[in-house]
Coordinates of C-alpha atoms in Angstrom, one line a residue:
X1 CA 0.0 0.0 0.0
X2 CA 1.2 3.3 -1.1
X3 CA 0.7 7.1 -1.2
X4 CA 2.3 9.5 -3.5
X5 CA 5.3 10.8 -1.8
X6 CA 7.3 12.5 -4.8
X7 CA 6.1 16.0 -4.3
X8 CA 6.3 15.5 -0.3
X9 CA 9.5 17.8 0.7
X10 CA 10.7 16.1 3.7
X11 CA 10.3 18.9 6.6
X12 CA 13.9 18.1 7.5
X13 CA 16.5 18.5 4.6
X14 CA 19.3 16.9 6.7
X15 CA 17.3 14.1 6.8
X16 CA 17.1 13.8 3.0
X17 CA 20.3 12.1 2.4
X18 CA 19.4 9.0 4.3
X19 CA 16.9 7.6 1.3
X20 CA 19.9 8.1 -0.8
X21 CA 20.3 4.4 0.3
X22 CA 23.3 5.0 2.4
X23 CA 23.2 1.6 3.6
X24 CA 23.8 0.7 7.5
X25 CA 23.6 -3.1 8.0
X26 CA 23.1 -5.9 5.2
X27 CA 21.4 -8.7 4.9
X28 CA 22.6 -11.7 7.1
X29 CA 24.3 -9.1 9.3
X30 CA 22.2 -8.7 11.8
X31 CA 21.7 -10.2 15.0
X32 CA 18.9 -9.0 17.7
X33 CA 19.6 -9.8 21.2
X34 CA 17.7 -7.0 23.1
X35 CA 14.3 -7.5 24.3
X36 CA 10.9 -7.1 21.8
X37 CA 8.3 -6.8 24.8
X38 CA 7.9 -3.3 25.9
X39 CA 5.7 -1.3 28.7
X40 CA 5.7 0.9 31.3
X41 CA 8.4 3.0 29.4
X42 CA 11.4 0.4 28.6
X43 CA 11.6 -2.8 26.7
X44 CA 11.4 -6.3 28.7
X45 CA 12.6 -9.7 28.6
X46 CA 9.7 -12.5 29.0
X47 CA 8.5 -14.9 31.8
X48 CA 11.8 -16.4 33.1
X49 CA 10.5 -20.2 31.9
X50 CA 8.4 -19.8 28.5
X51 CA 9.5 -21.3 25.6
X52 CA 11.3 -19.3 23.0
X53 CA 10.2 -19.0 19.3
X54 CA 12.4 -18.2 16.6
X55 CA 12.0 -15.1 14.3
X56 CA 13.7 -15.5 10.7
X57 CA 15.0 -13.5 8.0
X58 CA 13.5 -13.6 5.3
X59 CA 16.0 -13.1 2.6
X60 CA 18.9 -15.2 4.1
X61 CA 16.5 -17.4 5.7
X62 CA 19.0 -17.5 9.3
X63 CA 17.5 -17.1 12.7
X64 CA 17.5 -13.5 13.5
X65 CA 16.0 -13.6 17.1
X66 CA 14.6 -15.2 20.0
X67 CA 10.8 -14.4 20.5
X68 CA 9.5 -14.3 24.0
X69 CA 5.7 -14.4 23.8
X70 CA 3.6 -12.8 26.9
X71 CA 1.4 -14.9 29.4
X72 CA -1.1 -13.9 31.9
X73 CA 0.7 -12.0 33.9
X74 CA 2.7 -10.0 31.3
X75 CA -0.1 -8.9 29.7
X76 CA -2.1 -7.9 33.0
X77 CA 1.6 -5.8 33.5
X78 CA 1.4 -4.3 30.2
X79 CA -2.7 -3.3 30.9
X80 CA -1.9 -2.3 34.2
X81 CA 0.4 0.3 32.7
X82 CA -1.6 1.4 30.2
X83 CA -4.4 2.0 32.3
X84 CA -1.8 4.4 34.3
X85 CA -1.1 6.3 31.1
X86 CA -4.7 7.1 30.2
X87 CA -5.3 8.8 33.6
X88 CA -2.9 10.8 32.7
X89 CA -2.8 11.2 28.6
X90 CA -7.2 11.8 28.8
X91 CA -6.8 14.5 30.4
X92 CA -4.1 16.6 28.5
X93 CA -6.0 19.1 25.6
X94 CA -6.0 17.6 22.4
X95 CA -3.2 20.7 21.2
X96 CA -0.7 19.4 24.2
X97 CA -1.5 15.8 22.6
X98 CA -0.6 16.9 19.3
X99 CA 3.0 18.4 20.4
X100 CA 3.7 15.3 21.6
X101 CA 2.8 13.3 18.4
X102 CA 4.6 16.1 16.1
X103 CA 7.5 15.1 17.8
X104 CA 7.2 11.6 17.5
X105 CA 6.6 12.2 13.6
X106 CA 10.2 14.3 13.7
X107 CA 11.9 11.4 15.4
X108 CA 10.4 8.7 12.4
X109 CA 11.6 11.2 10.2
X110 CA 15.0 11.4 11.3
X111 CA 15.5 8.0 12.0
X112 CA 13.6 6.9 8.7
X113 CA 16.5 4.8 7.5
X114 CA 17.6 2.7 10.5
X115 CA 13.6 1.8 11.1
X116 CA 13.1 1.2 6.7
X117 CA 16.6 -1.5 7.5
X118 CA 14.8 -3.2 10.0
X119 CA 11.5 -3.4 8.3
X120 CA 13.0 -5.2 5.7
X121 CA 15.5 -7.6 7.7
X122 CA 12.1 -8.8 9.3
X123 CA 9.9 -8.8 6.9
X124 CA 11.4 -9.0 3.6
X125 CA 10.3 -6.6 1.3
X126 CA 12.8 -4.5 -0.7
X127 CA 14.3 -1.1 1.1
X128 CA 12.4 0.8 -1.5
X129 CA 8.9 0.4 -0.1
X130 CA 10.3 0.0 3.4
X131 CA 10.9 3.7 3.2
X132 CA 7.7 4.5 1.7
X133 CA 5.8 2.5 4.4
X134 CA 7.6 4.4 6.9
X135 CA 6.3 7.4 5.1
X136 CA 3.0 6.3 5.7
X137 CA 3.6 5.6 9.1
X138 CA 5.0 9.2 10.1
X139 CA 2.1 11.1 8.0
X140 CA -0.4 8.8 9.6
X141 CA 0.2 9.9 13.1
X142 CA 1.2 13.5 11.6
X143 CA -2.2 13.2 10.4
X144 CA -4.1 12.3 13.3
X145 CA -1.9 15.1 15.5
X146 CA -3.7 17.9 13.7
X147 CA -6.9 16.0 14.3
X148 CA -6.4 15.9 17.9
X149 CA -7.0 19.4 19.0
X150 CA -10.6 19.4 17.0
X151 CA -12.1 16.9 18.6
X152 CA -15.8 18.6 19.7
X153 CA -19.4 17.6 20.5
X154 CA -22.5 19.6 19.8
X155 CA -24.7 22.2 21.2
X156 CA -28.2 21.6 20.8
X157 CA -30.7 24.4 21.8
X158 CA -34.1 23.0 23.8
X159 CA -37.2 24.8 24.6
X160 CA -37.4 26.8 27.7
X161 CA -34.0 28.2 27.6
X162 CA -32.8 24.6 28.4
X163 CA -30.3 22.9 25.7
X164 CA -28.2 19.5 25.5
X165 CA -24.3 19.1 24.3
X166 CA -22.1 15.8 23.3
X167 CA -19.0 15.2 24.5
X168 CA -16.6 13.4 22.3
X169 CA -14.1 11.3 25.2
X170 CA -11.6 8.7 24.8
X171 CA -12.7 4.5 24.9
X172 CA -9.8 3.8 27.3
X173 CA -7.4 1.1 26.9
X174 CA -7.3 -0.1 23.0
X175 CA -5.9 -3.1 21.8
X176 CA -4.2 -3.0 18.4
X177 CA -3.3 -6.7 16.9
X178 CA -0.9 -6.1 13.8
X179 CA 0.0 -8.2 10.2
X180 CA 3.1 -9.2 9.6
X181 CA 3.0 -7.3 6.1
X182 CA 3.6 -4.0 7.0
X183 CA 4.2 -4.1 10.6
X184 CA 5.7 -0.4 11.0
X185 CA 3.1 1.2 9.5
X186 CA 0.3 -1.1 10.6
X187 CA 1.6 -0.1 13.9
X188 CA 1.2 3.6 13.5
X189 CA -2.1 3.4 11.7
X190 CA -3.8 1.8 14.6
X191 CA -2.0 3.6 17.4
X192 CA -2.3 7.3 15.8
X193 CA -5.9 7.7 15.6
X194 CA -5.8 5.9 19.4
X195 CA -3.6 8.3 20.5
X196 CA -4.8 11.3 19.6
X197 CA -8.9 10.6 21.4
X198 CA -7.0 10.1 24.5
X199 CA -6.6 6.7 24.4
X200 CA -3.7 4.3 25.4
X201 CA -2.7 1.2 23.6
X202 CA -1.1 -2.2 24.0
X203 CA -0.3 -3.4 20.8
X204 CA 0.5 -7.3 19.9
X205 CA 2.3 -7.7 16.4
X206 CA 2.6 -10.6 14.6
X207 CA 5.1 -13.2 15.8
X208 CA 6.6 -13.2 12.1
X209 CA 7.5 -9.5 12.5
X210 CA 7.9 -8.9 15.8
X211 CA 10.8 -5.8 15.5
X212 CA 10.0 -3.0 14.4
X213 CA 7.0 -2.1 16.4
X214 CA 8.9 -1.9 19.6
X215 CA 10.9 0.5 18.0
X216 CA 8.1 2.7 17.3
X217 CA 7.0 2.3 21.6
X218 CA 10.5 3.5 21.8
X219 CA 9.8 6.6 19.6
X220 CA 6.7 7.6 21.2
X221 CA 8.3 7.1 24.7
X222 CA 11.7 9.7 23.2
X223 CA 8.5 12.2 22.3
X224 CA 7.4 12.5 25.8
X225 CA 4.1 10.2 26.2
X226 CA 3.0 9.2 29.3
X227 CA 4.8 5.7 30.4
X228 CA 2.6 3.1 29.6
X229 CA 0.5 4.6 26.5
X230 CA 1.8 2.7 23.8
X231 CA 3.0 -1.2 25.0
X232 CA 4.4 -4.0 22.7
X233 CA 3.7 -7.6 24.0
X234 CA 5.2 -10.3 22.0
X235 CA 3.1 -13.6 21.4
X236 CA 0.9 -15.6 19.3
X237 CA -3.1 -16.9 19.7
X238 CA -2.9 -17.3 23.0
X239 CA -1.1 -13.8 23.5
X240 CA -4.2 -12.1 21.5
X241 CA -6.9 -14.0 23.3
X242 CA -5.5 -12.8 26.4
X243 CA -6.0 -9.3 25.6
X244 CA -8.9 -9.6 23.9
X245 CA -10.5 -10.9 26.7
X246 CA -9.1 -8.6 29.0
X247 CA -11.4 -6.8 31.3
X248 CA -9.9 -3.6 31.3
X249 CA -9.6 -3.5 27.7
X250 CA -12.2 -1.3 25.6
X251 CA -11.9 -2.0 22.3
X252 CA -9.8 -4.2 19.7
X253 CA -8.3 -3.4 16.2
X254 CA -7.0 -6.2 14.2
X255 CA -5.5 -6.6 10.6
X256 CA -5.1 -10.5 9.4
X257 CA -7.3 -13.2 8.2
X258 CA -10.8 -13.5 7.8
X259 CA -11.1 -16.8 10.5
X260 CA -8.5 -14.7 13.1
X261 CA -11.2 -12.1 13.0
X262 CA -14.1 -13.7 13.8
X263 CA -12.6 -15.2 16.7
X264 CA -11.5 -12.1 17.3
X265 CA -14.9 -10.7 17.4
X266 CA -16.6 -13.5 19.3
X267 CA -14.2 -12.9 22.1
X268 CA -14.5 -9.1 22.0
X269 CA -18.8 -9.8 21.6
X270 CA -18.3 -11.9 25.2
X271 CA -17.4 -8.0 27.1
X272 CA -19.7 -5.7 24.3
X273 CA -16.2 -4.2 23.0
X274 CA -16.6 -2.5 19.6
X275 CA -13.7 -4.0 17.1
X276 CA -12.1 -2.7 14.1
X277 CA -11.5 -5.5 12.1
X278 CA -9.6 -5.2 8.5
X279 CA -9.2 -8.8 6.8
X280 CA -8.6 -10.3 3.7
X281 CA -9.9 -9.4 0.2
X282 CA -9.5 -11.1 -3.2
X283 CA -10.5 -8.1 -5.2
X284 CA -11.1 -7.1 -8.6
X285 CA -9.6 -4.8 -11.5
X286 CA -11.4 -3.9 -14.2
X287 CA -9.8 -3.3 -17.5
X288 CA -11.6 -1.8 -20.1
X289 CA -10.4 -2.0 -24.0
X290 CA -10.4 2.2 -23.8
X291 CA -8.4 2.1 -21.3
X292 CA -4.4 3.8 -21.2
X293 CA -2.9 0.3 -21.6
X294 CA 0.2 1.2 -20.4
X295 CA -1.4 2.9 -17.0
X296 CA -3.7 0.3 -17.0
X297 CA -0.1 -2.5 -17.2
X298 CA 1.2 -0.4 -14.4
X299 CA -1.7 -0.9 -11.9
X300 CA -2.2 -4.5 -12.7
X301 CA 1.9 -4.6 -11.7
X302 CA 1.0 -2.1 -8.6
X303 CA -1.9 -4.2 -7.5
X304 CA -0.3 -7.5 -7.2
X305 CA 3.4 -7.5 -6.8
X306 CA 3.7 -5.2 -3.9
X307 CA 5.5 -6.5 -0.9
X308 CA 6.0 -10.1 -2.8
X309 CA 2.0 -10.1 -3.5
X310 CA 1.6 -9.8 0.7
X311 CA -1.1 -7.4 0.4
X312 CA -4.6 -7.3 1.9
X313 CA -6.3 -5.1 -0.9
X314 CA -4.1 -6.6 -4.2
X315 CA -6.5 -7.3 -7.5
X316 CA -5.3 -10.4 -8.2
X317 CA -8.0 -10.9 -10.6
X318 CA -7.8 -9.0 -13.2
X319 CA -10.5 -9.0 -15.6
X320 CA -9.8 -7.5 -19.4
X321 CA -12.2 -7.1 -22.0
X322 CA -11.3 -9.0 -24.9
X323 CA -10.5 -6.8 -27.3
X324 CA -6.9 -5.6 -26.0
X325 CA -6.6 -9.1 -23.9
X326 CA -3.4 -10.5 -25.8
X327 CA -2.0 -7.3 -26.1
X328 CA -2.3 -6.8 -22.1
X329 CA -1.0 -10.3 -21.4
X330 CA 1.9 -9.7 -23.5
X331 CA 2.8 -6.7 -22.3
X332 CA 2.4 -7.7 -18.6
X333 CA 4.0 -10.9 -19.0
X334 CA 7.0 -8.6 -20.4
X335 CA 7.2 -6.6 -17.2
X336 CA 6.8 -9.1 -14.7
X337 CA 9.6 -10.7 -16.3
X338 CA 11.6 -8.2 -15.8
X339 CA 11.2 -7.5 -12.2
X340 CA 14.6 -7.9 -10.3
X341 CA 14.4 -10.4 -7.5
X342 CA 17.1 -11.0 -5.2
X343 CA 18.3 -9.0 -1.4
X344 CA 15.7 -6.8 -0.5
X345 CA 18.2 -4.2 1.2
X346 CA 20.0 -3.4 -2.5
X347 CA 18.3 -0.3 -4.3
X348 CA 17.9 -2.2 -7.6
X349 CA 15.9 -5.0 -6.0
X350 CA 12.1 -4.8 -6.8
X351 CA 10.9 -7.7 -5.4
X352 CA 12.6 -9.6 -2.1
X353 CA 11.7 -12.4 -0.3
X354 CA 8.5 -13.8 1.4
X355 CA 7.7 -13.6 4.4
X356 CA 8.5 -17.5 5.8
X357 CA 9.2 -20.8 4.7
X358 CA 6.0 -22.2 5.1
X359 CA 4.3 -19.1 3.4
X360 CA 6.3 -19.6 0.5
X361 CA 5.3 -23.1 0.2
X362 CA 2.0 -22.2 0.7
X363 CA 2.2 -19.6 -2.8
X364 CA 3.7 -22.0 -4.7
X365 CA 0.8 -24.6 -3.8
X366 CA -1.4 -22.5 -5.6
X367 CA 0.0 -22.5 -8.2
X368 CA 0.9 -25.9 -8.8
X369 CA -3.3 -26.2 -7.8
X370 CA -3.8 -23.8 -10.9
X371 CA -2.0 -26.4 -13.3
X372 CA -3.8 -28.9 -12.1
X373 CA -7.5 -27.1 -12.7
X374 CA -6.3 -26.1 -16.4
X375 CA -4.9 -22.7 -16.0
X376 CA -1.6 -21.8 -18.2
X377 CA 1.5 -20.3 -16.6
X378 CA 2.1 -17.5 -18.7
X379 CA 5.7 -16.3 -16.7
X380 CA 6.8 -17.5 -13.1
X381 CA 5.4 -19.2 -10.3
X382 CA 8.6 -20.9 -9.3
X383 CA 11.0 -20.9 -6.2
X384 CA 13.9 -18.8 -7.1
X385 CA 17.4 -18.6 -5.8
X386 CA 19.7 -16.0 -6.0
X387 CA 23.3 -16.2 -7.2
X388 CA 24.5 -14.5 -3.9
X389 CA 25.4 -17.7 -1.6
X390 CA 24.2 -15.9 1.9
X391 CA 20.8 -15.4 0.5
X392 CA 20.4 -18.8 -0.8
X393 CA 18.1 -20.8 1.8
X394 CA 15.7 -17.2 1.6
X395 CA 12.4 -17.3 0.8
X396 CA 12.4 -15.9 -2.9
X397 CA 10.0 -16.8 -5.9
X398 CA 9.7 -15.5 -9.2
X399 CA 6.2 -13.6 -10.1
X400 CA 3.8 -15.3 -11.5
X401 CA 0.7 -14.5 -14.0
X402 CA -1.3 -17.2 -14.7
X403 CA -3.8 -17.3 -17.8
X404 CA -6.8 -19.5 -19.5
X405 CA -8.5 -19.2 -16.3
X406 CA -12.3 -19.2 -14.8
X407 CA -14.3 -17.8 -12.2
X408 CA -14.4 -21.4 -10.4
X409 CA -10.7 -22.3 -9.8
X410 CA -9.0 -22.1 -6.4
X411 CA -6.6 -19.1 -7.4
X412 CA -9.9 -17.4 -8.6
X413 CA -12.2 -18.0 -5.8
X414 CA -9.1 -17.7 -2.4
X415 CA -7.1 -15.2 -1.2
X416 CA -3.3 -16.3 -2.5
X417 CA -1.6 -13.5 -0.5
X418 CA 1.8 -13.8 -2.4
X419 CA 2.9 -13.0 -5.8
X420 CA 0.1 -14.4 -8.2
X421 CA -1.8 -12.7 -10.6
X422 CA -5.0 -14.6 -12.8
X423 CA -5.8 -12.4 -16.0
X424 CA -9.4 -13.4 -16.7
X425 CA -11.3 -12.2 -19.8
X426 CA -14.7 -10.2 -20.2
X427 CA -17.3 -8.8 -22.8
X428 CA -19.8 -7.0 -20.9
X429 CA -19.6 -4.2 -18.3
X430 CA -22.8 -5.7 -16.7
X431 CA -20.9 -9.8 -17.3
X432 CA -18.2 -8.6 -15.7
X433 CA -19.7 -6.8 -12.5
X434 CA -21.6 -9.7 -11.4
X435 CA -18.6 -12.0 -11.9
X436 CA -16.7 -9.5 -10.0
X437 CA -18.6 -8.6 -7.0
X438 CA -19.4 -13.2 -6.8
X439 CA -17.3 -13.7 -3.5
X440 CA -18.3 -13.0 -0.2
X441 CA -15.2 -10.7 0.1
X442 CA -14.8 -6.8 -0.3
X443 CA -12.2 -5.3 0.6
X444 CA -11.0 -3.4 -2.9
X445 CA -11.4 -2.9 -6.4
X446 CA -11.0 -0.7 -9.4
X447 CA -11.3 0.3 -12.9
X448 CA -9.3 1.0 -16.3
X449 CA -11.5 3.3 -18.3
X450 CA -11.2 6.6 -20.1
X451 CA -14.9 6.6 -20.1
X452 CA -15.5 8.9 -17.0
X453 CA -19.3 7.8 -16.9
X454 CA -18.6 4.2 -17.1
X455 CA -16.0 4.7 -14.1
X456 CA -18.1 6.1 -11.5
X457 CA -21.3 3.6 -13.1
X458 CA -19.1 0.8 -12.4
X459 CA -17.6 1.8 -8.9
X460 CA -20.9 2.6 -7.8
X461 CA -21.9 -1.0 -8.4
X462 CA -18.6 -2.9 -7.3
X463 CA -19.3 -4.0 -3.8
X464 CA -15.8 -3.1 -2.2
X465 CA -15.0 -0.7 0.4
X466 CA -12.2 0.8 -1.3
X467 CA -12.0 1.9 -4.8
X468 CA -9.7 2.8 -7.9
X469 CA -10.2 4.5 -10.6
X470 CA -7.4 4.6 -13.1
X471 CA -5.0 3.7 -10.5
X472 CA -4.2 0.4 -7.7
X473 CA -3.6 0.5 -4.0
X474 CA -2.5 4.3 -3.5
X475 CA -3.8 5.0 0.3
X476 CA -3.5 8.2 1.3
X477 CA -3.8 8.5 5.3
X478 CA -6.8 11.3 4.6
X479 CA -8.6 8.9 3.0
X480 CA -10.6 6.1 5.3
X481 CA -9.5 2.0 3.8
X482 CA -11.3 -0.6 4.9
X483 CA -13.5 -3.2 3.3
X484 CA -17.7 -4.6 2.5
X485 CA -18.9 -7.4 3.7
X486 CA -16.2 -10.1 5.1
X487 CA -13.3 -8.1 4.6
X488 CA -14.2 -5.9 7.9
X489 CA -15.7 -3.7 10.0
X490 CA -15.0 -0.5 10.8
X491 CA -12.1 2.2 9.1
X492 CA -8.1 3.1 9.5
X493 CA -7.2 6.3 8.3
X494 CA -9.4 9.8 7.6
X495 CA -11.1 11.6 9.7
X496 CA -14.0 9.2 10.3
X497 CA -11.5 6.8 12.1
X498 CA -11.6 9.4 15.1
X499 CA -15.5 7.5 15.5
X500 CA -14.2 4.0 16.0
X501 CA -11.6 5.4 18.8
X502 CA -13.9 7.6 20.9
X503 CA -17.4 7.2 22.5
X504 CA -20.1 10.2 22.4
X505 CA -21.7 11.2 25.3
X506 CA -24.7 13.2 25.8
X507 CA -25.6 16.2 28.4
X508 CA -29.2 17.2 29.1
X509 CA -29.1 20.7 30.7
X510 CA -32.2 21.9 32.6
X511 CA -32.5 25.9 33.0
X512 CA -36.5 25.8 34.9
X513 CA -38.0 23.8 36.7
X514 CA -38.1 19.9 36.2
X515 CA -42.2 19.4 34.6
X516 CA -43.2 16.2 36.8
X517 CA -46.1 13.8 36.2
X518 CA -46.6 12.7 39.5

């Protein structure tokens, strides 16, 4: 996921330099030994006996650190702090909140090339949309700073003099449960908006990506917040079902799978919480023959081969009308080709490694299922090693786009999450909206057209909660993402997020004489 960034001039030119690609560490360097659990204003180690998991890098595929996931009583810790911090951040003015965000946004800024290394020694994804995902993260919670002194209710006017107002407060403790796809950013998207209502947060990433989060408690702790308002705690299922379940907890956000969030929301349903949930999609993109092809190759590349095809929103089926379809596969088929795979921290790399072993498996599965149901492998879809020897037992493939294939196969109808794109053809604008809102997801979609009538015709009828025109997964943080149907509830981002982090409360003020029946 991406916003435009080029005409962005950094606030702080010395800064500038860094995305130069100045490069710091490299892969199979790096060896993390501090602790990855943080609360109460420093980082620390686990329960004394649990068992250790290990955390991998995904281009050299080494161990690159010991996880130690949080029981009962770590958690309660991390909560108990937390609730200390929000007596104390609720009642600071939203403008004294802001100051204190700003500054954490100048510290991402400064530091953007040490948190973009880490990012991608964790997760995998090349150094180039490391940076911009750090981007994101620092305008996210710049974003939400100059939200935070606006915050207002209402004044209503009553007869008799009398009159009511809302009061817009803070839901308390929040729990923020991250993806291991963009864990920086995912991070800052759930804690900003938190943050700025008066709320304090504990946040659990995923034990994939475990890092770079704590690194980003650390940053709000160097701005000046409250000890205890933004906690990491380190763990899996069992980790998450202890905070969901929580009973000082007020609400939960989560980003991951559709099943995770379900249970997610039964646990949450158990104490009333309200959850923000944002899950999986297997969206659409339109591609009409008037389209720009070449804007229209571009977006198809944009909405699937981002962070190795790890992406929630990605239209991984792309429907073209007939007309321009061998043109479009041949030109796409040209690209993807020519997409440079190999270490994710070099600036030429375009596409680095997946995210585990197992998840790499898991891709290439599906495609080898594809085969088997009758669709053709136009380029790809194959593990891939690189010729440097340290990066040899990493998780690489090469892209795939797979052709001749229908609306019933398993690559069609499920969420791949990994580098896979199925080019599907059409005739009709009304054949190809009913075969594009069939699934019971909705996270995303969007449309290649010139047409400007058929654009906003067809996006009114797609059923996705986030929609292109003429372009694929640009997310501004202005601008509220989130999905239809079983792709989630709730919003990140824009001003209407501030509603899913605060509660409204309402003030009936009496100026007579109370009028009593009995």
């Amino acid at each position: 996921m991406l916003r435009r960034l080029a005409s962005l001039p950094l606030r702080r030119p010395a800064a500038a330099p860094l995305a130069a690609g100045v490069r710091c560490i490299s892969s199979g360097s790096v060896e993390i030994t501090v602790p990855l659990n943080f609360w109460a204003g420093k980082r620390r180690t686990g329960p004394e006996k649990c068992s250790k998991d290990s955390v991998y890098e995904p281009a050299t595929g080494r161990v690159l650190c010991q996880l130690e996931p949080c029981g009962a009583v770590e958690v309660d810790q991390a909560v108990k702090a937390a609730k200390l911090a929000f007596g104390y951040w609720s009642k600071m003015s939203g403008m004294e909140r802001a100051r204190v965000m700003i500054e954490a946004a100048h510290i991402i800024e400064s530091n953007r090339e040490e948190i973009a290394e880490m990012e991608v020694v964790n997760n995998g994804k090349s150094i180039t949309e490391a940076r911009l995902d750090v981007d994101s993260a620092r305008l996210c919670i710049e974003y939400y700073a100059g939200l935070a002194s606006t915050l207002a209710g209402q004044h209503v006017q009553l007869p008799g003099g009398s009159f009511a107002y809302t009061r817009r407060e803070p839901l308390g403790i929040c729990v923020g449960i991250g993806a291991w796809n963009y864990p920086f950013q995912i991070a800052a998207w759930k804690s900003a908006p938190a943050l700025a209502c008066g709320n304090s947060m504990v946040f659990k990433p995923s034990p994939v990506t475990p890092v770079t989060a704590v690194m980003l408690a650390e940053i709000y702790a160097k701005a000046g917040v409250p000890e205890g308002l933004f906690n990491v705690v380190q763990g899996g299922q069992e980790t998450g079902s202890l905070l969901c379940q929580h009973p000082d907890v007020a609400k939960v956000s989560f980003t991951g799978s559709v099943p995770t969030g379900q249970k997610i929301m039964e646990m949450a349903s158990k104490g009333v919480k309200p959850v923000t949930l944002e899950l999986g999609g297997k969206s659409p993109l339109l591609i009409f023959k008037d389209s720009d092809l070449e804007n229209a190759v571009r977006g198809a590349l944009m909405a699937n081969f981002l962070s190795q095809g790890q992406v929630c929103s990605n239209g991984t089926r792309v429907f073209v009308q007939k007309d321009i379809m061998p043109e479009f596969v041949k030109e796409v088929v040209k690209r993807t080709q020519a997409i440079e795979i190999g270490d994710p921290l070099l600036e030429s790399t375009r596409m680095g490694a997946l995210v585990s072993r197992p998840h790499l498996d898991k891709v290439l599965s599906f495609v080898d299922r594809a085969k088997k149901e009758g669709a053709t492998v136009l380029c790809g879809g194959e593990p891939y090693v690189p010729s440097d020897p340290k990066l040899r037992g990493g998780y690489y493939m090469t892209p795939c786009v797979l052709g001749n294939c229908t609306d019933d196969m398993i690559c069609v109808k499920e969420e791949i999450f990994g580098p896979v794109m199925s080019v599907l053809p059409f005739e009709t604008e009304d054949e190809v909206l009913q075969r594009a809102n069939d699934t019971s997801l909705g996270l995303a979609a969007g449309v290649f057209t010139r047409d400007v009538r058929r654009a906003h015709r067809v996006v009114e009828h797609l059923k996705a909660g986030s929609c292109f025109i003429n372009n694929y997964n640009i997310t501004p943080v202005e601008v509220p993402f989130g999905g239809f149907k079983m792709s989630g509830i709730g919003r990140e981002n824009g001003q209407v997020t501030i509603e899913f982090y605060s509660q409204l409360k309402t003030v009936f003020v009496e100026m007579g004489d109370v009028d009593s029946l009995f």
